[in-house]
mmCIF file of C-alpha atoms in Angstrom:
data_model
loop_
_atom_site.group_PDB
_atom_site.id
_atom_site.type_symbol
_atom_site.label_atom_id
_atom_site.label_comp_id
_atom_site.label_asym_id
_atom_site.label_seq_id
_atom_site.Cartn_x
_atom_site.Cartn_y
_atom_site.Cartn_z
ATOM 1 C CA UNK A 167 2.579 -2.891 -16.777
ATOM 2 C CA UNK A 168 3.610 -6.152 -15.278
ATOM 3 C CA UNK A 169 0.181 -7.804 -13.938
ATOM 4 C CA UNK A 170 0.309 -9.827 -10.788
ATOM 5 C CA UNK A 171 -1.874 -13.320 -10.300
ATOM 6 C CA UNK A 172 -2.317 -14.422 -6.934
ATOM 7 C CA UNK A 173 -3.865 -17.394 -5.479
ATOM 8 C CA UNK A 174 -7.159 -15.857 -3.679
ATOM 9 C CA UNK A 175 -6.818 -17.625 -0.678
ATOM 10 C CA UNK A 176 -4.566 -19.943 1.466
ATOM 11 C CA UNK A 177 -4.353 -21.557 4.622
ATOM 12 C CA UNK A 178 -1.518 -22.514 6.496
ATOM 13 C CA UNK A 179 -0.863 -24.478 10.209
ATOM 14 C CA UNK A 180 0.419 -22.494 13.042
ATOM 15 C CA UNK A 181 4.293 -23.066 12.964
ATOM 16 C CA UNK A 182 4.486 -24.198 9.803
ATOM 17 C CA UNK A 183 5.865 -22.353 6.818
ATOM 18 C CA UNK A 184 3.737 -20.136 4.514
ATOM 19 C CA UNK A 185 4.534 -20.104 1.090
ATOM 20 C CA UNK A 186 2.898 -17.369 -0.998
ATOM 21 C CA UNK A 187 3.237 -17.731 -5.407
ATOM 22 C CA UNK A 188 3.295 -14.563 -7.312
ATOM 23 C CA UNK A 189 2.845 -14.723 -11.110
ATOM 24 C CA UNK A 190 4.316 -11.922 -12.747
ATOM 25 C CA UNK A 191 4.943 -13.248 -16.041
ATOM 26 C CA UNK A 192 5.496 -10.047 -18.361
ATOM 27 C CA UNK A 193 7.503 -8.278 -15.622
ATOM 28 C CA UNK A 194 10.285 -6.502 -17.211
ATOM 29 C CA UNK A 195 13.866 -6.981 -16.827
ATOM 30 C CA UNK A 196 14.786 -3.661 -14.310
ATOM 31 C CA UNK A 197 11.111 -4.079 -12.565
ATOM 32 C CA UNK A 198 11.602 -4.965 -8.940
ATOM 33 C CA UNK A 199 8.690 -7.180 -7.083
ATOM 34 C CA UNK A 200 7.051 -6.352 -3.801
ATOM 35 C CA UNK A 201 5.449 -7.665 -1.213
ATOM 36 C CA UNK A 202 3.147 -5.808 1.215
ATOM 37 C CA UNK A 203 0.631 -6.819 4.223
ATOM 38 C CA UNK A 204 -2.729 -6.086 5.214
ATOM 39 C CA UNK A 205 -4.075 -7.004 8.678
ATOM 40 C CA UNK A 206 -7.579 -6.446 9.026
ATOM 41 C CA UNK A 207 -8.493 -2.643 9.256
ATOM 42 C CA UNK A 208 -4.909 -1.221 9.473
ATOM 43 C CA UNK A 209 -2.767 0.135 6.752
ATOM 44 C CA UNK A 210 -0.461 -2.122 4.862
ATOM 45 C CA UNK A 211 2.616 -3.078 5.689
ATOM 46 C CA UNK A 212 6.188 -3.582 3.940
ATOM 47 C CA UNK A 213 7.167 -6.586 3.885
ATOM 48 C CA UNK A 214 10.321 -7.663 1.171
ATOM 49 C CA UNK A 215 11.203 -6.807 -2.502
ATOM 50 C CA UNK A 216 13.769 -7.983 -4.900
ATOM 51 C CA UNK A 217 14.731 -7.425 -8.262
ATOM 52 C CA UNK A 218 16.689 -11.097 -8.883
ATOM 53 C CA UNK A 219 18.291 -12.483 -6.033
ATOM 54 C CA UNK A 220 16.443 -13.891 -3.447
ATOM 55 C CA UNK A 221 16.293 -11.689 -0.223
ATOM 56 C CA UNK A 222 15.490 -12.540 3.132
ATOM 57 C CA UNK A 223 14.927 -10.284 6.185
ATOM 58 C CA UNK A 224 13.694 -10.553 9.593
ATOM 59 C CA UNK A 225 9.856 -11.027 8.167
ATOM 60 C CA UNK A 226 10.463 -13.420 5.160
ATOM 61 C CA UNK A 227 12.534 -14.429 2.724
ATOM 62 C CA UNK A 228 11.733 -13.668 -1.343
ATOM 63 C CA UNK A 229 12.763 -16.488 -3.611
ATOM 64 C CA UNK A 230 12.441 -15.461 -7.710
ATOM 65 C CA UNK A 231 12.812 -17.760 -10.084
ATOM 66 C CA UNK A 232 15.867 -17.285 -12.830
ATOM 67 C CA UNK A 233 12.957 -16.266 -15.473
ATOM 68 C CA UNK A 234 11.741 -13.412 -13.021
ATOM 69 C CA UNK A 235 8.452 -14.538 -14.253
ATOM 70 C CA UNK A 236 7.481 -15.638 -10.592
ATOM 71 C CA UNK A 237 8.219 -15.544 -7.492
ATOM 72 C CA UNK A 238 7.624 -16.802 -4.017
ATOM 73 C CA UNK A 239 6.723 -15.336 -0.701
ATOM 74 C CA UNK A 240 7.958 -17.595 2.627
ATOM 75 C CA UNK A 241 6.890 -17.217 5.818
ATOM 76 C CA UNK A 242 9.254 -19.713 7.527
ATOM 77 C CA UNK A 243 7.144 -20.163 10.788
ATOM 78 C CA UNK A 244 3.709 -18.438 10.456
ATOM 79 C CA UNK A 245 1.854 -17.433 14.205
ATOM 80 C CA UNK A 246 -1.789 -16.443 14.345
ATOM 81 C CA UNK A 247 -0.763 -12.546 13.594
ATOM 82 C CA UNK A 248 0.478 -13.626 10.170
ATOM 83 C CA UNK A 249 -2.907 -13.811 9.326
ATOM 84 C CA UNK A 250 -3.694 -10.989 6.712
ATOM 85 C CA UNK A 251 -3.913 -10.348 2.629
ATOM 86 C CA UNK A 252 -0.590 -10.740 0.979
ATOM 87 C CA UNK A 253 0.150 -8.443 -2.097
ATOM 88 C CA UNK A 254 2.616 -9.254 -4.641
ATOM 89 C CA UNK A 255 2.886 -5.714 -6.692
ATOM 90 C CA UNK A 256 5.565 -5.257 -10.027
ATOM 91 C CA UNK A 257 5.419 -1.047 -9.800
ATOM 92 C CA UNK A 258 5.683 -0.282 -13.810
ATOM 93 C CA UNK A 259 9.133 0.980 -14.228
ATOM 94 C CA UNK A 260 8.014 4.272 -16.221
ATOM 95 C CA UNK A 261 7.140 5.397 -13.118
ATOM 96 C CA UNK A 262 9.722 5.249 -11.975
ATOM 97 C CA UNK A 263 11.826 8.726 -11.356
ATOM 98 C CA UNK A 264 14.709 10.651 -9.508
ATOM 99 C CA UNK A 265 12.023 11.523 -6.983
ATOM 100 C CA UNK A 266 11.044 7.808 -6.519
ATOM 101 C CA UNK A 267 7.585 8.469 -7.473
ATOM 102 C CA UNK A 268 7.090 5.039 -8.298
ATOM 103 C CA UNK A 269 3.115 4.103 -8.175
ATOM 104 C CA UNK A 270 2.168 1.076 -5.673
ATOM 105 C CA UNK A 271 -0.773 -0.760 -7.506
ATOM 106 C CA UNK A 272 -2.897 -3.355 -5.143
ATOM 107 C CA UNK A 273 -4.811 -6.500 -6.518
ATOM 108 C CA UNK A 274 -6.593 -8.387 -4.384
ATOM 109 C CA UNK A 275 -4.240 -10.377 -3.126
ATOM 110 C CA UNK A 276 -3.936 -13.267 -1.169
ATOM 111 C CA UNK A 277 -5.765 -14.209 1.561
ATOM 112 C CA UNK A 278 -3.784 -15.889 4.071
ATOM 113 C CA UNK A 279 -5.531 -17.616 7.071
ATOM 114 C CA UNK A 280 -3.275 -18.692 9.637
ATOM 115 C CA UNK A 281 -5.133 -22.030 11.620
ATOM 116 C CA UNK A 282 -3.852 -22.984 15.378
ATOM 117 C CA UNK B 251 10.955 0.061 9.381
ATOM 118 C CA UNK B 252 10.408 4.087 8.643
ATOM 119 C CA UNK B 253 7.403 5.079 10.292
ATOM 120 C CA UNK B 254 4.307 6.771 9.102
ATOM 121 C CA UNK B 255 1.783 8.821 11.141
ATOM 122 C CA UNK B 256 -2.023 9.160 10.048
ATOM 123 C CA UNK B 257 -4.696 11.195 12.034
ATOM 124 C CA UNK B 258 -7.303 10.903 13.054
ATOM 125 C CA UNK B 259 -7.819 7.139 12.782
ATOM 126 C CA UNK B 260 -11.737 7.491 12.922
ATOM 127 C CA UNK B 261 -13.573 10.462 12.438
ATOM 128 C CA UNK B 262 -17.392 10.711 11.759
ATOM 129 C CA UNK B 263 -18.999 13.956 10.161
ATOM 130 C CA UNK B 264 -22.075 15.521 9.327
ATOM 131 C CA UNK B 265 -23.118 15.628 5.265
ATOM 132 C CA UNK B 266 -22.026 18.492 3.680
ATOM 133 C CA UNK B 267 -19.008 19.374 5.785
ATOM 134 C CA UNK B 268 -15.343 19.270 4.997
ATOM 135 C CA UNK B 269 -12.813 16.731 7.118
ATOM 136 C CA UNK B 270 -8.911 16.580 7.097
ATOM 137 C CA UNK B 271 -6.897 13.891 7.552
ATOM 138 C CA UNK B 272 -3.168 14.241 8.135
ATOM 139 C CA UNK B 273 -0.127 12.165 7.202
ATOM 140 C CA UNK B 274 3.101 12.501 8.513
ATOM 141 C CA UNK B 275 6.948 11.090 7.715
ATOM 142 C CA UNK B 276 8.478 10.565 11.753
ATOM 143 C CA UNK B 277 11.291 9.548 10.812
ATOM 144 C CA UNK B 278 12.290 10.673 7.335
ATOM 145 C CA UNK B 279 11.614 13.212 4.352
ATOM 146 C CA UNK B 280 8.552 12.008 2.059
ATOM 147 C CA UNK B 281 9.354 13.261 -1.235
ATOM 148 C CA UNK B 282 6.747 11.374 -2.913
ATOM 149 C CA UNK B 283 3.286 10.641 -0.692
ATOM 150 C CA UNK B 284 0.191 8.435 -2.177
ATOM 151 C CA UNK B 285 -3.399 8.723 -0.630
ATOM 152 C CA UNK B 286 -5.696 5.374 -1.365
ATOM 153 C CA UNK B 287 -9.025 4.631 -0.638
ATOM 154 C CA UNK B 288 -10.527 0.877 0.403
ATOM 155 C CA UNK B 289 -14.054 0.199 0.067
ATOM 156 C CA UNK B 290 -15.115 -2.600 2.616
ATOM 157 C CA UNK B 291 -14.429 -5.921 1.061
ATOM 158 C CA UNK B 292 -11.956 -4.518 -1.584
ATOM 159 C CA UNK B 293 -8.062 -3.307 -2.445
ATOM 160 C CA UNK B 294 -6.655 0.173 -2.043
ATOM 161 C CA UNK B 295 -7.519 2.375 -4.911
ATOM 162 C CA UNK B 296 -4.685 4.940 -5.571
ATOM 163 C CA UNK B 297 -6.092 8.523 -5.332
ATOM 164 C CA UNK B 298 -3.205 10.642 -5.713
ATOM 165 C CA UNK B 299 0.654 11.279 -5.821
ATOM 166 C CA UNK B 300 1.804 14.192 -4.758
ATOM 167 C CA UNK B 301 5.627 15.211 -4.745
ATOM 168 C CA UNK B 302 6.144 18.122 -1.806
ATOM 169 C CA UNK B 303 5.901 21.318 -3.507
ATOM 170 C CA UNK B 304 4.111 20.359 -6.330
ATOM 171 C CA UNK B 305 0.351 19.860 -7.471
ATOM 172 C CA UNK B 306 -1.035 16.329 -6.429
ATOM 173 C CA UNK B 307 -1.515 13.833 -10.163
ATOM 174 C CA UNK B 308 -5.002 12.317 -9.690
ATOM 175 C CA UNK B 309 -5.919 9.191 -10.702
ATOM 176 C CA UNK B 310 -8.681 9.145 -13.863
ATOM 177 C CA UNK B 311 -12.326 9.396 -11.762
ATOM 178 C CA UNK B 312 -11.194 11.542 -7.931
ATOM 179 C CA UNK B 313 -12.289 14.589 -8.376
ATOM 180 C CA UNK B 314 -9.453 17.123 -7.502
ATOM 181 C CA UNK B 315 -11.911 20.051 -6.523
ATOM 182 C CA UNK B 316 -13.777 17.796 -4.057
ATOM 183 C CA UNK B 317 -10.254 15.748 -2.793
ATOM 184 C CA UNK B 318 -7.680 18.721 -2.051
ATOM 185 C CA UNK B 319 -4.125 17.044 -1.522
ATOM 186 C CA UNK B 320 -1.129 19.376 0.363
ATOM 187 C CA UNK B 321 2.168 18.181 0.494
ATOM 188 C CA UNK B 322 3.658 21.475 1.420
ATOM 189 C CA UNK B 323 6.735 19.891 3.681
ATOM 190 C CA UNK B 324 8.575 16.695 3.340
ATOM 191 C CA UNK B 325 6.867 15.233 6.248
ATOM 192 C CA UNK B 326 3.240 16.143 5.707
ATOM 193 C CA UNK B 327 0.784 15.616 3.696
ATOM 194 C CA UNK B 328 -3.109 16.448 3.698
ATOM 195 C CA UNK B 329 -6.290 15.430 2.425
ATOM 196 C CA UNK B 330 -9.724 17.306 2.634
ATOM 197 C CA UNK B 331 -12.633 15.790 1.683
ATOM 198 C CA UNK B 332 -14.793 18.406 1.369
ATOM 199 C CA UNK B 333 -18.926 18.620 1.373
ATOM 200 C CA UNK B 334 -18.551 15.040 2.196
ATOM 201 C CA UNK B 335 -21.695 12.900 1.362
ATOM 202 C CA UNK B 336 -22.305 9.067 3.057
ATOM 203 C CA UNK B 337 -20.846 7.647 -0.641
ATOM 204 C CA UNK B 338 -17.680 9.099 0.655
ATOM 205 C CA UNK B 339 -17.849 6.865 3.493
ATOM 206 C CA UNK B 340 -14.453 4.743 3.098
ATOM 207 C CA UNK B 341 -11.224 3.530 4.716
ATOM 208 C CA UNK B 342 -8.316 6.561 3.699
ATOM 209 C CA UNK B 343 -4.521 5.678 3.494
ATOM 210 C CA UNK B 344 -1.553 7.582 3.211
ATOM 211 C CA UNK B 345 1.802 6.041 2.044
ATOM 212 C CA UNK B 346 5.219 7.898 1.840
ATOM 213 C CA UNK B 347 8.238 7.350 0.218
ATOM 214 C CA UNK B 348 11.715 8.999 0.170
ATOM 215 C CA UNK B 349 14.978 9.540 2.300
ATOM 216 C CA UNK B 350 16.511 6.742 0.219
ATOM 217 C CA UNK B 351 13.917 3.686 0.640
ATOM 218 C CA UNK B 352 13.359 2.068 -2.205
ATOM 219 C CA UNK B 353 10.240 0.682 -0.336
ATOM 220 C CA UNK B 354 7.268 3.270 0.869
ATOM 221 C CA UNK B 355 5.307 2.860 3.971
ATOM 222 C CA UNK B 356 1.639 2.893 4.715
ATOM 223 C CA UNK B 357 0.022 5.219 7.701
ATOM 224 C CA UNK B 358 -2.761 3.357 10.065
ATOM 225 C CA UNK B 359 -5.436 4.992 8.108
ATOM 226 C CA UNK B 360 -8.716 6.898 8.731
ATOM 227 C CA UNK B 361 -12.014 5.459 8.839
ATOM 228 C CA UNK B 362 -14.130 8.306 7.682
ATOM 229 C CA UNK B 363 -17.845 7.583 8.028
ATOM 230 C CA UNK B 364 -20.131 10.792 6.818
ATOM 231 C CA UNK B 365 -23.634 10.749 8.411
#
């Protein structure tokens, strides 16, 4: 399984841009990386995934690195409700399966504090 | 993004007795669903998968007998924690996955609290 390292914390200025780093080092080459949310007390929340380009969507853009081995999470103008724990998550390919039963696995994560 | 319905969001219960918690798909057909559990202070723990129509795969440690998972549509999903005890006490998360999203989504979740 491709493991995920996270910086455990972060803080970031109101306005400015958040930059989350993933390590996924031993991800394989068809493993895709996510990126959920958790605000305090609610459920998470999707976010962005890629397998090689970068991505970007109305939440964030991804940026991976040509190695895959890491990748980077940018919020380009972070607001007080930004504030939450950031998962990067490599779902192991093998379970992967016509029914898409692909297993979400959640580290701890990163900490993001978001300071007016 | 697709939307995913959990209820109740709270729901406090006496020792011993059983409590459901439902998850639904609103706008699309959850072929795959996950339940998780979140201790204060820690991640989501992955309970189950269940595939509608089929018998939930636990994760090594839940007890099946005690954590009864029905996914007997493609836009529900149940958990019963039954003869619930205070150690059971714990924030409970659905997450669903199909119609053609590579991505799954996450329900509000239910703070169970067993007194």
């Amino acid at each position: 399984d491709a493991k995920t390292t996270q910086p455990p914390s972060m803080d970031c200025a109101e306005g400015r841009a958040a930059n989350l780093p993933c390590n996924h080092s031993t991800i394989s080459g068809n493993e895709y990386v996510y990126w959920y949310r958790q605000i305090h007390s609610q459920g998470p929340q999707y976010i962005i995934h890629g397998l090689k380009n970068n991505e970007t969507n109305e939440m964030a853009s991804l940026i991976i690195t040509e190695d895959r081995k890491s990748s980077t999470l940018i919020l380009p103008h972070a607001t007080l409700r930004d504030t939450a724990v950031y998962y990067c998550i490599v779902p192991p390919r093998k379970t992967y399966s016509g029914a898409g039963s692909y297993q979400l696995t959640f580290g701890k994560g990163t900490k993001l504090s978001v300071i007016p | 993004g697709a939307v995913v319905s959990q209820h109740p969001s709270r729901v406090i219960c006496k020792s011993g007795t059983s409590v459901k918690i439902e998850c639904r798909s609103l706008d699309f057909q959850a072929t795959t669903m996950f339940w998780y559990r979140q201790f204060p202070k820690q991640s989501l723990m992955l309970m189950a998968t269940s595939n509608e129509g089929s018998k939930a795969t636990y994760e090594q440690g839940v007890e099946k007998d005690k954590f009864l998972i029905n996914h007997a549509s493609l836009t529900l999903s149940t958990l019963t924690v039954t003869s619930a005890h205070p150690e059971d006490s714990s924030f409970y998360i659905c997450s669903a996955r199909g119609g053609g999203n590579a991505e799954a989504f996450f329900g509000q979740g239910t703070r169970l609290t067993v007194v």
